[in-house]
């Protein structure tokens, strides 16, 4: 594989995008990292980050979880997420 260039861009809303083009690969991948993890939770709300991450897969708008899952499957999307010490990823 050839050399790749990693680019960083910060949008006007503060969202930072990091991208890497790999011309030899015909695919797209992305990961959303939110700066909220296990170490940011107050003790009395321990586990809330994991619950919120899990709820995000339960449906949105007029689509339930099965409809969202079926649509992503039709597109060939592989998805996952999790909670780390300092971030939540999707």
GROMACS .gro file of C-alpha atoms in nm:
model
   90
    1UNK     CA    1   0.000   0.000   0.000
    2UNK     CA    2   0.111   0.353  -0.070
    3UNK     CA    3   0.158   0.637   0.169
    4UNK     CA    4  -0.149   0.797   0.316
    5UNK     CA    5  -0.212   1.146   0.442
    6UNK     CA    6  -0.401   1.206   0.765
    7UNK     CA    7  -0.601   1.530   0.768
    8UNK     CA    8  -0.757   1.709   1.063
    9UNK     CA    9  -1.029   1.972   1.027
   10UNK     CA   10  -1.231   2.149   1.296
   11UNK     CA   11  -1.579   2.261   1.192
   12UNK     CA   12  -1.737   2.587   1.306
   13UNK     CA   13  -1.944   2.395   1.565
   14UNK     CA   14  -1.627   2.259   1.728
   15UNK     CA   15  -1.654   1.905   1.585
   16UNK     CA   16  -1.309   1.777   1.487
   17UNK     CA   17  -1.285   1.547   1.185
   18UNK     CA   18  -0.982   1.326   1.126
   19UNK     CA   19  -0.962   1.153   0.790
   20UNK     CA   20  -0.725   0.927   0.604
   21UNK     CA   21  -0.769   0.846   0.237
   22UNK     CA   22  -0.644   0.504   0.131
   23UNK     CA   23  -0.687   0.491  -0.248
   24UNK     CA   24  -0.637   0.113  -0.267
   25UNK     CA   25  -0.936   0.045  -0.040
   26UNK     CA   26  -1.292   0.087  -0.167
   27UNK     CA   27  -1.464   0.131   0.168
   28UNK     CA   28  -1.560   0.395   0.418
   29UNK     CA   29  -1.512   0.371   0.791
   30UNK     CA   30  -1.583   0.616   1.068
   31UNK     CA   31  -1.592   0.626   1.445
   32UNK     CA   32  -1.765   0.885   1.656
   33UNK     CA   33  -1.582   0.945   1.984
   34UNK     CA   34  -1.759   1.140   2.257
   35UNK     CA   35  -1.545   1.267   2.547
   36UNK     CA   36  -1.758   1.096   2.810
   37UNK     CA   37  -1.649   0.775   2.972
   38UNK     CA   38  -1.626   0.583   3.295
   39UNK     CA   39  -1.392   0.832   3.466
   40UNK     CA   40  -1.628   1.124   3.397
   41UNK     CA   41  -1.928   0.966   3.571
   42UNK     CA   42  -2.020   1.076   3.922
   43UNK     CA   43  -2.016   0.781   4.163
   44UNK     CA   44  -2.392   0.801   4.222
   45UNK     CA   45  -2.452   0.768   3.846
   46UNK     CA   46  -2.200   0.491   3.783
   47UNK     CA   47  -2.284   0.308   3.460
   48UNK     CA   48  -2.487   0.586   3.298
   49UNK     CA   49  -2.252   0.619   3.002
   50UNK     CA   50  -2.295   0.251   2.914
   51UNK     CA   51  -2.674   0.276   2.943
   52UNK     CA   52  -2.685   0.580   2.713
   53UNK     CA   53  -2.457   0.411   2.459
   54UNK     CA   54  -2.687   0.108   2.460
   55UNK     CA   55  -3.003   0.317   2.427
   56UNK     CA   56  -2.870   0.481   2.112
   57UNK     CA   57  -2.929   0.152   1.928
   58UNK     CA   58  -3.294   0.129   2.039
   59UNK     CA   59  -3.442   0.341   1.763
   60UNK     CA   60  -3.468   0.701   1.651
   61UNK     CA   61  -3.738   0.920   1.507
   62UNK     CA   62  -4.004   0.712   1.336
   63UNK     CA   63  -3.782   0.401   1.307
   64UNK     CA   64  -3.756   0.133   1.570
   65UNK     CA   65  -3.438  -0.064   1.642
   66UNK     CA   66  -3.525  -0.341   1.394
   67UNK     CA   67  -3.588  -0.097   1.110
   68UNK     CA   68  -3.261   0.084   1.174
   69UNK     CA   69  -3.073  -0.247   1.196
   70UNK     CA   70  -3.232  -0.380   0.876
   71UNK     CA   71  -3.148  -0.061   0.685
   72UNK     CA   72  -2.785  -0.068   0.802
   73UNK     CA   73  -2.761  -0.439   0.714
   74UNK     CA   74  -2.890  -0.369   0.362
   75UNK     CA   75  -2.611  -0.111   0.323
   76UNK     CA   76  -2.350  -0.360   0.443
   77UNK     CA   77  -2.272  -0.159   0.754
   78UNK     CA   78  -2.086  -0.327   1.037
   79UNK     CA   79  -2.153  -0.139   1.357
   80UNK     CA   80  -2.050  -0.143   1.716
   81UNK     CA   81  -1.973   0.079   2.004
   82UNK     CA   82  -1.858   0.083   2.358
   83UNK     CA   83  -1.756   0.275   2.663
   84UNK     CA   84  -1.394   0.327   2.760
   85UNK     CA   85  -1.238   0.509   3.051
   86UNK     CA   86  -1.239   0.847   2.877
   87UNK     CA   87  -1.469   0.815   2.578
   88UNK     CA   88  -1.779   0.657   2.431
   89UNK     CA   89  -1.754   0.534   2.073
   90UNK     CA   90  -2.005   0.453   1.801
   0.00000   0.00000   0.00000
